[in-house]
mmCIF file of C-alpha atoms in Angstrom:
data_model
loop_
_atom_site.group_PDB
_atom_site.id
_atom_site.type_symbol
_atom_site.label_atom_id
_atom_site.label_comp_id
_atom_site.label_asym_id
_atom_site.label_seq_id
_atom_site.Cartn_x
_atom_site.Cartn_y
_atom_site.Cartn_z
ATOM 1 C CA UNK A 975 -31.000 -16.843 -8.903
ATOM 2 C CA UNK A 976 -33.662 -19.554 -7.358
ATOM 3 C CA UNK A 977 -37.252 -19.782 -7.640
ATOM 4 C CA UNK A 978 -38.611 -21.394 -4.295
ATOM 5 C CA UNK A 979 -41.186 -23.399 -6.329
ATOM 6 C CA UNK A 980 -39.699 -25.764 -8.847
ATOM 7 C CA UNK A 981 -40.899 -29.373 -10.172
ATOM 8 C CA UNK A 982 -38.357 -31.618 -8.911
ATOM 9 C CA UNK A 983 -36.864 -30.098 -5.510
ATOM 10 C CA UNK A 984 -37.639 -27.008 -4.315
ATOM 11 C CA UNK A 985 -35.560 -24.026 -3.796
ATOM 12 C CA UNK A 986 -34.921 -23.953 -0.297
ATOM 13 C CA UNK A 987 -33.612 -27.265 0.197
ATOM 14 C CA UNK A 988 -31.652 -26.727 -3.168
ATOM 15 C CA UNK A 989 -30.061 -23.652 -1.694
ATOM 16 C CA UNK A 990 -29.376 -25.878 2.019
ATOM 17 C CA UNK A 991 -28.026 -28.150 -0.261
ATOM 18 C CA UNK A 992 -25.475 -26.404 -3.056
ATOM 19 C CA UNK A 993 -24.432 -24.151 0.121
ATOM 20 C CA UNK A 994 -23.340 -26.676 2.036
ATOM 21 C CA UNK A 995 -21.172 -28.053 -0.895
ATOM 22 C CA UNK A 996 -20.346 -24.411 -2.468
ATOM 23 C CA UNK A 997 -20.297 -21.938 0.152
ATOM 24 C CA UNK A 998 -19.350 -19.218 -1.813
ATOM 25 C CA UNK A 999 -21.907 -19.085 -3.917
ATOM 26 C CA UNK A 1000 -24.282 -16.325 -3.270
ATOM 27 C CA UNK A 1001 -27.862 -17.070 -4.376
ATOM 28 C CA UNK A 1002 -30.222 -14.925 -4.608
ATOM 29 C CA UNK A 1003 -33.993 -15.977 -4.216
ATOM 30 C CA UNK A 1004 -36.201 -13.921 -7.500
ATOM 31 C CA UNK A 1005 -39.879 -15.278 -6.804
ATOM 32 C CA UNK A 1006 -43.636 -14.052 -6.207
ATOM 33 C CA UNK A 1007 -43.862 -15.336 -2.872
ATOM 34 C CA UNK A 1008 -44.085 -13.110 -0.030
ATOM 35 C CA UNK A 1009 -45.016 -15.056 2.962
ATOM 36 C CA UNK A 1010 -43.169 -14.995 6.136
ATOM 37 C CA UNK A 1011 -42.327 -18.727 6.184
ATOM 38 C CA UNK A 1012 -40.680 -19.000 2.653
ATOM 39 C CA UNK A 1013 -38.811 -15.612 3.408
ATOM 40 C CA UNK A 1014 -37.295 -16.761 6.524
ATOM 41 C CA UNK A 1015 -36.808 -20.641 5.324
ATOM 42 C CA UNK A 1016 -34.833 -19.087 2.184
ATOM 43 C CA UNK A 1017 -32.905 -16.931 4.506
ATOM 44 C CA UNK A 1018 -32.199 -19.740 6.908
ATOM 45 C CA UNK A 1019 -31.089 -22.188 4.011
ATOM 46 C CA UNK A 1020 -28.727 -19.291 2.868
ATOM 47 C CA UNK A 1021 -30.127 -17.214 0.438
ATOM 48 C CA UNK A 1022 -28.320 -13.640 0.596
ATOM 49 C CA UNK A 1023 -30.866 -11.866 -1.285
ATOM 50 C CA UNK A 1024 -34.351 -12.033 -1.585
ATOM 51 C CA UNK A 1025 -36.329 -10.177 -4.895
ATOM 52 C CA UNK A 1026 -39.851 -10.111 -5.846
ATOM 53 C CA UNK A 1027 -40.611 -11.001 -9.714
ATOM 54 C CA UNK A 1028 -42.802 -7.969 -8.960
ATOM 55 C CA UNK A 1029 -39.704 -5.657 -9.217
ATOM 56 C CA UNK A 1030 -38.611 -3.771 -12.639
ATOM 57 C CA UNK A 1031 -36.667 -5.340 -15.126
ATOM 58 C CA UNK A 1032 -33.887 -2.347 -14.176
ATOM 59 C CA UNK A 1033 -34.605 -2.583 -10.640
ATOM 60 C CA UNK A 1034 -33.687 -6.515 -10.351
ATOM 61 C CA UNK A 1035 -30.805 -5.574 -12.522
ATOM 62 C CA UNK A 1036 -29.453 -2.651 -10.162
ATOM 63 C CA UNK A 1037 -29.635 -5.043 -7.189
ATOM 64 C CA UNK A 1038 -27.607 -8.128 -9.350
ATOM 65 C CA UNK A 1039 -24.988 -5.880 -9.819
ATOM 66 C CA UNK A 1040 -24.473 -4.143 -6.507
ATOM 67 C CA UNK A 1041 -24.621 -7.816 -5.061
ATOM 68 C CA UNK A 1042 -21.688 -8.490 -7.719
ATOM 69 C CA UNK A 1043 -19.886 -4.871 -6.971
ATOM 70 C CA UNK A 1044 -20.670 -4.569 -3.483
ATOM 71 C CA UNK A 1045 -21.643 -7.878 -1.748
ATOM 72 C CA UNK A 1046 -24.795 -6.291 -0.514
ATOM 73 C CA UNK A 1047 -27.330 -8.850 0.095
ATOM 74 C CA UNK A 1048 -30.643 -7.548 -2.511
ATOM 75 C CA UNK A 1049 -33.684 -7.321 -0.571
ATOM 76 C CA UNK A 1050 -36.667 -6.330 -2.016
ATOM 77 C CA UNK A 1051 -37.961 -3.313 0.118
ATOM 78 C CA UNK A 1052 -41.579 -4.836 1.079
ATOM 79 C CA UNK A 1053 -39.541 -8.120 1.781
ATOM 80 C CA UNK A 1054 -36.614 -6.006 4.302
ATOM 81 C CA UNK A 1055 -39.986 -4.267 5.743
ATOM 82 C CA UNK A 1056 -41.475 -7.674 6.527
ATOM 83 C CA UNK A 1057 -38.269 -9.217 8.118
ATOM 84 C CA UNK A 1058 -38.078 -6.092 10.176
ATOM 85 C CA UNK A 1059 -42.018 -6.421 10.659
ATOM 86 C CA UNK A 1060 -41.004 -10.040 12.041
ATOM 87 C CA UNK A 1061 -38.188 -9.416 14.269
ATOM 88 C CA UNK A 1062 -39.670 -6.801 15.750
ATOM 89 C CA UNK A 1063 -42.427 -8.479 17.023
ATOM 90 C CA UNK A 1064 -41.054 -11.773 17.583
ATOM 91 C CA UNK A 1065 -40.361 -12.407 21.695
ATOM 92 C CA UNK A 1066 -37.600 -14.887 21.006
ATOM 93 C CA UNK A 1067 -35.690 -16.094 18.219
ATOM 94 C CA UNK A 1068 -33.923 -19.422 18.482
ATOM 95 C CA UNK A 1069 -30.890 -18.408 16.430
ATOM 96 C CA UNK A 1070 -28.525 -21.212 17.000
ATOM 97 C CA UNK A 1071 -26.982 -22.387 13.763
ATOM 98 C CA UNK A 1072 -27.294 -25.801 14.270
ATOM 99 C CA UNK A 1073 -31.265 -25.721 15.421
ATOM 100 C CA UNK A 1074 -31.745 -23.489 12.129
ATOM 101 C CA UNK A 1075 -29.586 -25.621 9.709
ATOM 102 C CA UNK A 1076 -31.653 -29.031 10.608
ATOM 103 C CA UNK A 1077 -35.065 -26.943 11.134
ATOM 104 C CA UNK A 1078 -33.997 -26.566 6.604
ATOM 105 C CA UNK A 1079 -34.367 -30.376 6.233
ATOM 106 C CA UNK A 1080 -36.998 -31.399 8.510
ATOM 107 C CA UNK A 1081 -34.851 -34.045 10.308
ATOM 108 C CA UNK A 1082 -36.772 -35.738 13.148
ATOM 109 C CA UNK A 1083 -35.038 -35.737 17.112
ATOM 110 C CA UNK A 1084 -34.204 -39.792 15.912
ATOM 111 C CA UNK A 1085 -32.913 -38.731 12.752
ATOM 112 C CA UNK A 1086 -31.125 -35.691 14.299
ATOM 113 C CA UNK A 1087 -29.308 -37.994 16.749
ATOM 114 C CA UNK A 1088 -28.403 -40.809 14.750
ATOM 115 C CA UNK A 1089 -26.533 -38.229 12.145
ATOM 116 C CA UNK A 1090 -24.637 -36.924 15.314
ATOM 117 C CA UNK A 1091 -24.029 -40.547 16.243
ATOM 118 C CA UNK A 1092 -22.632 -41.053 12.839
ATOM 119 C CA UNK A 1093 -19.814 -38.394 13.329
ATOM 120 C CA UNK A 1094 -18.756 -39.852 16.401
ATOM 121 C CA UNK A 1095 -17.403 -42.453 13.911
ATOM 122 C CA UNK A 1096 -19.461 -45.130 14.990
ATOM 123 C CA UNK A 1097 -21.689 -47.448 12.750
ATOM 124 C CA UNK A 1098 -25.568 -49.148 12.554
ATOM 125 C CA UNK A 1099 -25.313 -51.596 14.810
ATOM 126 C CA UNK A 1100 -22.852 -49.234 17.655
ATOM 127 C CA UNK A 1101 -25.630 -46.608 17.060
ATOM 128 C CA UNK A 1102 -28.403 -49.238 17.805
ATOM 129 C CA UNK A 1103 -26.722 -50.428 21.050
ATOM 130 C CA UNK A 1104 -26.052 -46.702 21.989
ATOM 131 C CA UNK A 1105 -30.309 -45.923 21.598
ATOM 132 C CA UNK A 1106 -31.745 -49.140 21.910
ATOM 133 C CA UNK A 1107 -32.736 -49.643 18.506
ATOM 134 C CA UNK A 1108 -31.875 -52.565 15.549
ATOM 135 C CA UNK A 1109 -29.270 -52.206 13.114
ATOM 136 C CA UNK A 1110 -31.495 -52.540 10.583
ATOM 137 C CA UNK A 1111 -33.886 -49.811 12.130
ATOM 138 C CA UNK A 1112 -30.667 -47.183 12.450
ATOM 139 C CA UNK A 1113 -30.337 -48.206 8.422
ATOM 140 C CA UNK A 1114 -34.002 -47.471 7.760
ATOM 141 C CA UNK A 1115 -33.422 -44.108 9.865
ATOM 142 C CA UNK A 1116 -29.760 -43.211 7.509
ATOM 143 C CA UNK A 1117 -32.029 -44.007 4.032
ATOM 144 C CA UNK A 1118 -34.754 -41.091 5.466
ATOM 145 C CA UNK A 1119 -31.465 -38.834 6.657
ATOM 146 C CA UNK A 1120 -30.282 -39.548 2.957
ATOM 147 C CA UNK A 1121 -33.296 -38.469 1.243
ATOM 148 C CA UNK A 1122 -34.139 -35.425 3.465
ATOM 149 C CA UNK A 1123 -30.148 -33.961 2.819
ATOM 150 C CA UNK A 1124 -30.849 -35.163 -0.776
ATOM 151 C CA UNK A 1125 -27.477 -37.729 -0.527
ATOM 152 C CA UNK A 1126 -26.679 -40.810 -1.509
ATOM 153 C CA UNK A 1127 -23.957 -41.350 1.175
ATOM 154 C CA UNK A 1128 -23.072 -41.243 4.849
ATOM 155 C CA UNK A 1129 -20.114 -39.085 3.721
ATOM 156 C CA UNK A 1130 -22.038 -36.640 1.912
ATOM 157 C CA UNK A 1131 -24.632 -36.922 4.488
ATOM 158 C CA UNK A 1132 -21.548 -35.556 7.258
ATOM 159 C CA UNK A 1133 -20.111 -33.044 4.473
ATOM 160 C CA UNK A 1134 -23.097 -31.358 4.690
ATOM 161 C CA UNK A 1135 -23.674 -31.876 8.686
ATOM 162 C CA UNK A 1136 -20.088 -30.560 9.100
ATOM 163 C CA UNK A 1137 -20.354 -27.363 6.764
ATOM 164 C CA UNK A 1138 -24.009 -26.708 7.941
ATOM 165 C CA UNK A 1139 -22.910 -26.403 11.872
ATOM 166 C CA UNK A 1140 -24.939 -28.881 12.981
ATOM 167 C CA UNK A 1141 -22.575 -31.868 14.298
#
């Protein structure tokens, strides 16, 4: 269960984040917020379930355990009535994995290519020739990939790249 507001890191990019690294977790999002963007971000990240605090105590409870029994994803019904609501009236949805895994961490087009660069093997300074960019500017750009994908490493950095989809 995930809150989407928390102190340190919030729960979206905590979901993008222990998903990539545990994919069989399921996690479930239990919050008060309703709002299309934080529904569809917590989808997005990988949340299979989505519950309003707003629920009953027995409700929340019923969906837990047909999650655990059944695998169904537990959607609150004003929240599957809203995604519905969306899809429905949406012209076009871009629903590429890879554009919807980096939309999760707010990666800018530089940042985007240089972590694509980076599982082509090569390093700073090939990256730098490659765009036309310093060595030192490619290592400026890693740090901000780093901190977005909340990593401390070009190989966790990938891990997560590679299980998202997105390289």
């Amino acid at each position: 269960m995930m809150d989407l507001e928390m102190p340190v890191l919030d729960g979206v990019t905590t979901i993008a984040n222990a998903s990539a690294i545990y994919p069989k977790i399921k996690f479930v999002v239990l919050t008060i917020f309703d709002d299309d963007d934080k529904i569809f971000s917590a989808i997005k990240a990988g949340a299979c379930g989505y519950i309003l605090k707003e629920e009953s105590r027995p409700v929340i409870n019923d969906m837990i355990m047909n999650l655990w029994q059944n695998g169904a994803g537990p959607i609150s019904p004003s929240i599957a009535y809203k995604i519905l609501q969306m899809m429905q009236h949406q012209p076009s949805i871009d629903t590429s994995k890879k554009q919807v895994a980096l939309d999760v961490f707010k990666l800018s087009e530089r940042e985007k290519e240089i972590l694509t660069l980076l599982s082509e093997g090569l390093d700073n300074k090939e990256i730098g020739v490659r765009i036309g960019i310093s060595p030192n500017t490619v290592k400026k750009h890693c740090s901000n990939i780093y901190t977005k994908l909340h990593v401390s490493s070009k190989s966790q950095a990938l891990r997560i790249a590679y299980t998202k989809g997105f390289v």
